[in-house]
């Protein structure tokens, strides 16, 4: 069952005045570190989303090479799993199908919110999933290398990457958690990996938060920690901007 987001910062204070940049950045960083994501609301027209996000790190190319991409429905793509359609998405982290380190942060901001029902970005803290496994089981996910593949939607556009990674990886004293409901190839005898996907899906369904966008709203999350998804929607004019940010 969806819950309201509990990691939200407004760009204005109790008087309706814009927060000082230093105050906004302090509150944003604190929430991002504590909760793994931040929903920024009451965003003024003058707000520079790109400049604000550049302070987190360098932008990484998306699968199609864009550094600042558009997320809006494409014609002829509603029949496959794809970020550029109106369908719902399955819980996942980003970048599991590419070699190397996945993006540390992902960010979306709203150009045109969806009218009517749906279109929310949904999230769950991956630590909720990992808490279901004991130390020896988590070690299995550190030691075992799996094959990851990409979505049907990207394949239709000629992007067909695959990569081999463990589910968990330690990097500079921090933990990277990779997850995909459908694109982790699970060996027949690997019951732990199957339980990871099944239990992760159940926890996501029961505990995810759902973020409804207003115009200019910004959502940023820690991709090494948080699972994310999207609810289906009908409005073809829904339009977000998207960036991936390196560690």
PDB file of C-alpha atoms in Angstrom:
ATOM      1  CA  UNK A   1       0.000   0.000   0.000  1.00  0.00           C
ATOM      2  CA  UNK A   2       1.415   3.379  -1.002  1.00  0.00           C
ATOM      3  CA  UNK A   3       2.474   5.849   1.670  1.00  0.00           C
ATOM      4  CA  UNK A   4       3.028   9.598   1.494  1.00  0.00           C
ATOM      5  CA  UNK A   5       6.681  10.652   1.147  1.00  0.00           C
ATOM      6  CA  UNK A   6       8.329  11.507   4.457  1.00  0.00           C
ATOM      7  CA  UNK A   7      11.486  13.216   3.176  1.00  0.00           C
ATOM      8  CA  UNK A   8      10.249  16.547   1.811  1.00  0.00           C
ATOM      9  CA  UNK A   9      11.775  20.032   1.759  1.00  0.00           C
ATOM     10  CA  UNK A  10      10.065  23.247   0.634  1.00  0.00           C
ATOM     11  CA  UNK A  11      11.918  26.028  -1.160  1.00  0.00           C
ATOM     12  CA  UNK A  12       9.975  28.590   0.904  1.00  0.00           C
ATOM     13  CA  UNK A  13       9.710  29.276   4.630  1.00  0.00           C
ATOM     14  CA  UNK A  14       6.687  29.843   6.898  1.00  0.00           C
ATOM     15  CA  UNK A  15       6.337  33.415   5.604  1.00  0.00           C
ATOM     16  CA  UNK A  16       6.282  32.267   1.982  1.00  0.00           C
ATOM     17  CA  UNK A  17       9.738  33.720   1.364  1.00  0.00           C
ATOM     18  CA  UNK A  18      12.317  31.747  -0.588  1.00  0.00           C
ATOM     19  CA  UNK A  19      14.851  29.936   1.584  1.00  0.00           C
ATOM     20  CA  UNK A  20      18.429  31.092   1.443  1.00  0.00           C
ATOM     21  CA  UNK A  21      20.454  28.838  -0.857  1.00  0.00           C
ATOM     22  CA  UNK A  22      22.670  27.671   2.009  1.00  0.00           C
ATOM     23  CA  UNK A  23      19.650  26.693   4.133  1.00  0.00           C
ATOM     24  CA  UNK A  24      17.985  24.801   1.289  1.00  0.00           C
ATOM     25  CA  UNK A  25      21.181  22.921   0.465  1.00  0.00           C
ATOM     26  CA  UNK A  26      21.763  22.030   4.126  1.00  0.00           C
ATOM     27  CA  UNK A  27      18.235  20.646   4.559  1.00  0.00           C
ATOM     28  CA  UNK A  28      18.430  18.812   1.228  1.00  0.00           C
ATOM     29  CA  UNK A  29      21.746  17.101   2.028  1.00  0.00           C
ATOM     30  CA  UNK A  30      20.580  16.121   5.500  1.00  0.00           C
ATOM     31  CA  UNK A  31      17.379  14.497   4.212  1.00  0.00           C
ATOM     32  CA  UNK A  32      19.156  12.757   1.337  1.00  0.00           C
ATOM     33  CA  UNK A  33      21.727  11.225   3.691  1.00  0.00           C
ATOM     34  CA  UNK A  34      19.208  10.211   6.343  1.00  0.00           C
ATOM     35  CA  UNK A  35      16.386   8.887   4.165  1.00  0.00           C
ATOM     36  CA  UNK A  36      17.926   8.056   0.801  1.00  0.00           C
ATOM     37  CA  UNK A  37      15.690  10.435  -1.159  1.00  0.00           C
ATOM     38  CA  UNK A  38      14.298  13.984  -1.143  1.00  0.00           C
ATOM     39  CA  UNK A  39      11.157  15.498  -2.663  1.00  0.00           C
ATOM     40  CA  UNK A  40      11.704  19.239  -3.227  1.00  0.00           C
ATOM     41  CA  UNK A  41       8.433  21.212  -3.423  1.00  0.00           C
ATOM     42  CA  UNK A  42       7.288  24.834  -3.848  1.00  0.00           C
ATOM     43  CA  UNK A  43      10.037  25.294  -6.426  1.00  0.00           C
ATOM     44  CA  UNK A  44      10.176  28.858  -7.832  1.00  0.00           C
ATOM     45  CA  UNK A  45      10.361  29.594 -11.553  1.00  0.00           C
ATOM     46  CA  UNK A  46      13.875  30.960 -11.110  1.00  0.00           C
ATOM     47  CA  UNK A  47      15.228  27.675  -9.709  1.00  0.00           C
ATOM     48  CA  UNK A  48      18.061  26.197 -11.808  1.00  0.00           C
ATOM     49  CA  UNK A  49      17.611  22.421 -11.511  1.00  0.00           C
ATOM     50  CA  UNK A  50      20.754  21.592 -13.484  1.00  0.00           C
ATOM     51  CA  UNK A  51      23.040  23.875 -11.472  1.00  0.00           C
ATOM     52  CA  UNK A  52      21.600  22.587  -8.182  1.00  0.00           C
ATOM     53  CA  UNK A  53      22.153  18.957  -9.171  1.00  0.00           C
ATOM     54  CA  UNK A  54      25.664  19.585 -10.493  1.00  0.00           C
ATOM     55  CA  UNK A  55      26.703  20.141  -6.875  1.00  0.00           C
ATOM     56  CA  UNK A  56      26.103  16.415  -6.234  1.00  0.00           C
ATOM     57  CA  UNK A  57      28.548  15.271  -8.926  1.00  0.00           C
ATOM     58  CA  UNK A  58      29.126  14.923 -12.649  1.00  0.00           C
ATOM     59  CA  UNK A  59      26.227  13.875 -14.851  1.00  0.00           C
ATOM     60  CA  UNK A  60      26.489  10.425 -16.461  1.00  0.00           C
ATOM     61  CA  UNK A  61      25.054   9.563 -19.881  1.00  0.00           C
ATOM     62  CA  UNK A  62      21.754   7.681 -19.921  1.00  0.00           C
ATOM     63  CA  UNK A  63      21.501   4.495 -22.053  1.00  0.00           C
ATOM     64  CA  UNK A  64      20.778   6.648 -25.109  1.00  0.00           C
ATOM     65  CA  UNK A  65      23.622   9.059 -24.374  1.00  0.00           C
ATOM     66  CA  UNK A  66      21.670  12.050 -23.075  1.00  0.00           C
ATOM     67  CA  UNK A  67      23.047  13.886 -20.052  1.00  0.00           C
ATOM     68  CA  UNK A  68      19.790  15.748 -19.402  1.00  0.00           C
ATOM     69  CA  UNK A  69      16.999  13.667 -20.872  1.00  0.00           C
ATOM     70  CA  UNK A  70      13.267  13.961 -21.394  1.00  0.00           C
ATOM     71  CA  UNK A  71      10.905  11.424 -19.865  1.00  0.00           C
ATOM     72  CA  UNK A  72       7.654  11.510 -21.790  1.00  0.00           C
ATOM     73  CA  UNK A  73       5.586   8.944 -23.704  1.00  0.00           C
ATOM     74  CA  UNK A  74       6.816   7.825 -27.109  1.00  0.00           C
ATOM     75  CA  UNK A  75       4.416   6.574 -29.731  1.00  0.00           C
ATOM     76  CA  UNK A  76       4.354   2.849 -30.323  1.00  0.00           C
ATOM     77  CA  UNK A  77       6.039   1.907 -27.046  1.00  0.00           C
ATOM     78  CA  UNK A  78       3.096   1.161 -24.755  1.00  0.00           C
ATOM     79  CA  UNK A  79       3.284  -2.597 -25.403  1.00  0.00           C
ATOM     80  CA  UNK A  80       6.733  -3.087 -23.803  1.00  0.00           C
ATOM     81  CA  UNK A  81       8.444  -2.351 -20.499  1.00  0.00           C
ATOM     82  CA  UNK A  82       9.967   1.079 -21.125  1.00  0.00           C
ATOM     83  CA  UNK A  83      10.553   4.308 -19.255  1.00  0.00           C
ATOM     84  CA  UNK A  84       9.289   6.333 -22.220  1.00  0.00           C
ATOM     85  CA  UNK A  85       5.697   5.124 -22.233  1.00  0.00           C
ATOM     86  CA  UNK A  86       2.589   5.399 -20.034  1.00  0.00           C
ATOM     87  CA  UNK A  87       2.848   1.998 -18.407  1.00  0.00           C
ATOM     88  CA  UNK A  88       3.820   1.157 -14.877  1.00  0.00           C
ATOM     89  CA  UNK A  89       7.392   0.103 -14.198  1.00  0.00           C
ATOM     90  CA  UNK A  90       8.687  -2.710 -12.009  1.00  0.00           C
ATOM     91  CA  UNK A  91      10.905  -2.037  -8.982  1.00  0.00           C
ATOM     92  CA  UNK A  92      14.578  -1.687  -9.854  1.00  0.00           C
ATOM     93  CA  UNK A  93      17.781   0.227  -9.342  1.00  0.00           C
ATOM     94  CA  UNK A  94      19.406   1.961 -12.301  1.00  0.00           C
ATOM     95  CA  UNK A  95      22.445   0.897 -14.296  1.00  0.00           C
ATOM     96  CA  UNK A  96      22.667  -2.824 -13.441  1.00  0.00           C
ATOM     97  CA  UNK A  97      22.949  -3.773 -17.117  1.00  0.00           C
ATOM     98  CA  UNK A  98      25.995  -1.588 -17.767  1.00  0.00           C
ATOM     99  CA  UNK A  99      29.624  -2.298 -16.908  1.00  0.00           C
ATOM    100  CA  UNK A 100      31.208  -0.425 -14.050  1.00  0.00           C
ATOM    101  CA  UNK A 101      29.719   1.523 -11.199  1.00  0.00           C
ATOM    102  CA  UNK A 102      26.035   2.476 -11.436  1.00  0.00           C
ATOM    103  CA  UNK A 103      24.978   6.113 -10.979  1.00  0.00           C
ATOM    104  CA  UNK A 104      25.076   7.213  -7.363  1.00  0.00           C
ATOM    105  CA  UNK A 105      22.087   9.529  -7.656  1.00  0.00           C
ATOM    106  CA  UNK A 106      19.109   9.838  -9.952  1.00  0.00           C
ATOM    107  CA  UNK A 107      17.005  12.964 -10.276  1.00  0.00           C
ATOM    108  CA  UNK A 108      13.690  13.790 -11.929  1.00  0.00           C
ATOM    109  CA  UNK A 109      12.026  17.169 -12.156  1.00  0.00           C
ATOM    110  CA  UNK A 110       8.609  18.010 -13.482  1.00  0.00           C
ATOM    111  CA  UNK A 111       7.964  20.085 -16.588  1.00  0.00           C
ATOM    112  CA  UNK A 112       4.317  19.007 -16.958  1.00  0.00           C
ATOM    113  CA  UNK A 113       2.588  16.806 -14.355  1.00  0.00           C
ATOM    114  CA  UNK A 114       0.144  14.136 -15.443  1.00  0.00           C
ATOM    115  CA  UNK A 115      -3.494  15.129 -15.182  1.00  0.00           C
ATOM    116  CA  UNK A 116      -5.804  12.484 -13.773  1.00  0.00           C
ATOM    117  CA  UNK A 117      -4.708   9.372 -11.980  1.00  0.00           C
ATOM    118  CA  UNK A 118      -1.239   7.829 -11.982  1.00  0.00           C
ATOM    119  CA  UNK A 119       2.218   8.985 -12.946  1.00  0.00           C
ATOM    120  CA  UNK A 120       3.694   8.914  -9.441  1.00  0.00           C
ATOM    121  CA  UNK A 121       7.320   7.960  -8.889  1.00  0.00           C
ATOM    122  CA  UNK A 122       7.416   5.246  -6.217  1.00  0.00           C
ATOM    123  CA  UNK A 123      10.308   4.194  -3.988  1.00  0.00           C
ATOM    124  CA  UNK A 124      11.359   1.818  -1.229  1.00  0.00           C
ATOM    125  CA  UNK A 125      14.510   1.835   0.880  1.00  0.00           C
ATOM    126  CA  UNK A 126      16.571  -1.180  -0.207  1.00  0.00           C
ATOM    127  CA  UNK A 127      17.749  -1.597   3.367  1.00  0.00           C
ATOM    128  CA  UNK A 128      14.237  -2.842   4.131  1.00  0.00           C
ATOM    129  CA  UNK A 129      14.825  -5.692   1.686  1.00  0.00           C
ATOM    130  CA  UNK A 130      18.370  -6.535   2.822  1.00  0.00           C
ATOM    131  CA  UNK A 131      17.204  -6.704   6.445  1.00  0.00           C
ATOM    132  CA  UNK A 132      15.329  -9.886   5.465  1.00  0.00           C
ATOM    133  CA  UNK A 133      18.655 -11.683   4.939  1.00  0.00           C
ATOM    134  CA  UNK A 134      21.257 -12.709   7.499  1.00  0.00           C
ATOM    135  CA  UNK A 135      24.978 -12.012   7.276  1.00  0.00           C
ATOM    136  CA  UNK A 136      25.857 -15.250   5.470  1.00  0.00           C
ATOM    137  CA  UNK A 137      23.074 -14.708   2.941  1.00  0.00           C
ATOM    138  CA  UNK A 138      24.209 -11.149   2.245  1.00  0.00           C
ATOM    139  CA  UNK A 139      27.734 -12.510   1.776  1.00  0.00           C
ATOM    140  CA  UNK A 140      26.328 -14.761  -0.952  1.00  0.00           C
ATOM    141  CA  UNK A 141      25.139 -11.638  -2.768  1.00  0.00           C
ATOM    142  CA  UNK A 142      28.597 -10.095  -2.419  1.00  0.00           C
ATOM    143  CA  UNK A 143      30.405 -13.186  -3.702  1.00  0.00           C
ATOM    144  CA  UNK A 144      28.102 -14.385  -6.506  1.00  0.00           C
ATOM    145  CA  UNK A 145      28.293 -12.793  -9.939  1.00  0.00           C
ATOM    146  CA  UNK A 146      25.032 -12.677 -11.910  1.00  0.00           C
ATOM    147  CA  UNK A 147      24.166 -11.762 -15.474  1.00  0.00           C
ATOM    148  CA  UNK A 148      21.917  -8.724 -15.944  1.00  0.00           C
ATOM    149  CA  UNK A 149      20.117  -7.800 -19.142  1.00  0.00           C
ATOM    150  CA  UNK A 150      18.225  -4.749 -20.373  1.00  0.00           C
ATOM    151  CA  UNK A 151      14.581  -3.929 -21.102  1.00  0.00           C
ATOM    152  CA  UNK A 152      12.543  -4.702 -24.199  1.00  0.00           C
ATOM    153  CA  UNK A 153      11.977  -0.987 -24.709  1.00  0.00           C
ATOM    154  CA  UNK A 154      15.684  -0.203 -24.951  1.00  0.00           C
ATOM    155  CA  UNK A 155      16.199  -3.227 -27.195  1.00  0.00           C
ATOM    156  CA  UNK A 156      13.603  -1.846 -29.594  1.00  0.00           C
ATOM    157  CA  UNK A 157      15.736   1.308 -29.825  1.00  0.00           C
ATOM    158  CA  UNK A 158      18.875  -0.742 -30.524  1.00  0.00           C
ATOM    159  CA  UNK A 159      20.309  -0.550 -26.995  1.00  0.00           C
ATOM    160  CA  UNK A 160      20.963  -4.115 -25.822  1.00  0.00           C
ATOM    161  CA  UNK A 161      23.571  -4.065 -23.048  1.00  0.00           C
ATOM    162  CA  UNK A 162      24.279  -6.936 -20.679  1.00  0.00           C
ATOM    163  CA  UNK A 163      26.689  -7.024 -17.766  1.00  0.00           C
ATOM    164  CA  UNK A 164      27.878  -9.285 -14.976  1.00  0.00           C
ATOM    165  CA  UNK A 165      27.828  -8.016 -11.396  1.00  0.00           C
ATOM    166  CA  UNK A 166      27.081  -9.217  -7.886  1.00  0.00           C
ATOM    167  CA  UNK A 167      23.869  -8.010  -6.268  1.00  0.00           C
ATOM    168  CA  UNK A 168      25.914  -6.310  -3.531  1.00  0.00           C
ATOM    169  CA  UNK A 169      29.224  -4.552  -4.020  1.00  0.00           C
ATOM    170  CA  UNK A 170      31.371  -2.588  -1.604  1.00  0.00           C
ATOM    171  CA  UNK A 171      32.868   0.611  -2.987  1.00  0.00           C
ATOM    172  CA  UNK A 172      34.930   3.035  -0.883  1.00  0.00           C
ATOM    173  CA  UNK A 173      33.342   1.807   2.323  1.00  0.00           C
ATOM    174  CA  UNK A 174      29.776   2.038   0.994  1.00  0.00           C
ATOM    175  CA  UNK A 175      27.383  -0.627  -0.247  1.00  0.00           C
ATOM    176  CA  UNK A 176      25.927  -0.757  -3.759  1.00  0.00           C
ATOM    177  CA  UNK A 177      22.651  -2.691  -4.032  1.00  0.00           C
ATOM    178  CA  UNK A 178      21.586  -3.808  -7.521  1.00  0.00           C
ATOM    179  CA  UNK A 179      18.008  -4.996  -8.037  1.00  0.00           C
ATOM    180  CA  UNK A 180      15.692  -5.773 -10.938  1.00  0.00           C
ATOM    181  CA  UNK A 181      12.386  -7.603 -10.758  1.00  0.00           C
ATOM    182  CA  UNK A 182      12.682  -9.038 -14.279  1.00  0.00           C
ATOM    183  CA  UNK A 183      16.204  -8.535 -15.627  1.00  0.00           C
ATOM    184  CA  UNK A 184      18.377 -10.365 -13.133  1.00  0.00           C
ATOM    185  CA  UNK A 185      19.055 -13.822 -14.589  1.00  0.00           C
ATOM    186  CA  UNK A 186      18.631 -16.266 -11.714  1.00  0.00           C
ATOM    187  CA  UNK A 187      20.293 -19.690 -11.900  1.00  0.00           C
ATOM    188  CA  UNK A 188      17.852 -22.548 -11.305  1.00  0.00           C
ATOM    189  CA  UNK A 189      19.543 -23.627  -8.083  1.00  0.00           C
ATOM    190  CA  UNK A 190      19.894 -20.150  -6.555  1.00  0.00           C
ATOM    191  CA  UNK A 191      17.028 -20.028  -4.060  1.00  0.00           C
ATOM    192  CA  UNK A 192      18.444 -16.957  -2.317  1.00  0.00           C
ATOM    193  CA  UNK A 193      18.290 -14.850  -5.461  1.00  0.00           C
ATOM    194  CA  UNK A 194      14.730 -15.974  -6.115  1.00  0.00           C
ATOM    195  CA  UNK A 195      13.786 -15.073  -2.537  1.00  0.00           C
ATOM    196  CA  UNK A 196      15.466 -11.697  -2.959  1.00  0.00           C
ATOM    197  CA  UNK A 197      13.271 -10.844  -5.936  1.00  0.00           C
ATOM    198  CA  UNK A 198      10.073 -12.300  -4.487  1.00  0.00           C
ATOM    199  CA  UNK A 199      10.485 -10.774  -1.052  1.00  0.00           C
ATOM    200  CA  UNK A 200      11.639  -7.478  -2.503  1.00  0.00           C
ATOM    201  CA  UNK A 201       8.520  -7.320  -4.651  1.00  0.00           C
ATOM    202  CA  UNK A 202       6.242  -8.065  -1.708  1.00  0.00           C
ATOM    203  CA  UNK A 203       7.893  -5.474   0.523  1.00  0.00           C
ATOM    204  CA  UNK A 204       7.711  -2.925  -2.268  1.00  0.00           C
ATOM    205  CA  UNK A 205       4.001  -3.512  -2.717  1.00  0.00           C
ATOM    206  CA  UNK A 206       3.356  -3.203   1.019  1.00  0.00           C
ATOM    207  CA  UNK A 207       5.626  -0.285   1.931  1.00  0.00           C
ATOM    208  CA  UNK A 208       6.544   1.933  -1.029  1.00  0.00           C
ATOM    209  CA  UNK A 209       6.083   5.686  -0.964  1.00  0.00           C
ATOM    210  CA  UNK A 210       4.406   7.427  -3.924  1.00  0.00           C
ATOM    211  CA  UNK A 211       5.446  10.917  -5.032  1.00  0.00           C
ATOM    212  CA  UNK A 212       2.875  12.988  -6.907  1.00  0.00           C
ATOM    213  CA  UNK A 213       4.390  15.814  -8.938  1.00  0.00           C
ATOM    214  CA  UNK A 214       3.542  19.476  -9.132  1.00  0.00           C
ATOM    215  CA  UNK A 215       5.181  21.635 -11.788  1.00  0.00           C
ATOM    216  CA  UNK A 216       8.941  22.142 -11.131  1.00  0.00           C
ATOM    217  CA  UNK A 217       9.030  19.594  -8.277  1.00  0.00           C
ATOM    218  CA  UNK A 218      12.398  17.855  -7.956  1.00  0.00           C
ATOM    219  CA  UNK A 219      12.958  14.291  -6.722  1.00  0.00           C
ATOM    220  CA  UNK A 220      16.466  12.988  -6.003  1.00  0.00           C
ATOM    221  CA  UNK A 221      17.424   9.589  -4.617  1.00  0.00           C
ATOM    222  CA  UNK A 222      20.436   7.452  -3.759  1.00  0.00           C
ATOM    223  CA  UNK A 223      20.506   4.824  -6.496  1.00  0.00           C
ATOM    224  CA  UNK A 224      22.888   2.599  -4.508  1.00  0.00           C
ATOM    225  CA  UNK A 225      20.233   2.278  -1.823  1.00  0.00           C
ATOM    226  CA  UNK A 226      16.716   2.973  -3.093  1.00  0.00           C
ATOM    227  CA  UNK A 227      14.478   0.882  -5.357  1.00  0.00           C
ATOM    228  CA  UNK A 228      12.213   2.907  -7.608  1.00  0.00           C
ATOM    229  CA  UNK A 229       9.336   2.448 -10.014  1.00  0.00           C
ATOM    230  CA  UNK A 230       6.419   4.338 -11.575  1.00  0.00           C
ATOM    231  CA  UNK A 231       2.646   4.071 -11.567  1.00  0.00           C
ATOM    232  CA  UNK A 232       0.890   3.858 -14.938  1.00  0.00           C
ATOM    233  CA  UNK A 233      -0.891   6.971 -16.213  1.00  0.00           C
ATOM    234  CA  UNK A 234      -3.061   8.104 -19.136  1.00  0.00           C
ATOM    235  CA  UNK A 235      -2.083  11.720 -19.837  1.00  0.00           C
ATOM    236  CA  UNK A 236       0.260  11.747 -22.885  1.00  0.00           C
ATOM    237  CA  UNK A 237       1.488  15.245 -21.974  1.00  0.00           C
ATOM    238  CA  UNK A 238       3.266  14.156 -18.771  1.00  0.00           C
ATOM    239  CA  UNK A 239       6.852  15.412 -19.057  1.00  0.00           C
ATOM    240  CA  UNK A 240       9.774  15.049 -16.671  1.00  0.00           C
ATOM    241  CA  UNK A 241      13.481  15.790 -17.004  1.00  0.00           C
ATOM    242  CA  UNK A 242      16.005  13.195 -15.869  1.00  0.00           C
ATOM    243  CA  UNK A 243      19.701  13.021 -14.977  1.00  0.00           C
ATOM    244  CA  UNK A 244      22.071  10.389 -13.632  1.00  0.00           C
ATOM    245  CA  UNK A 245      24.844  11.569 -11.319  1.00  0.00           C
ATOM    246  CA  UNK A 246      28.144   9.811 -10.669  1.00  0.00           C
ATOM    247  CA  UNK A 247      29.433   9.137  -7.162  1.00  0.00           C
TER     248      UNK A 247
END
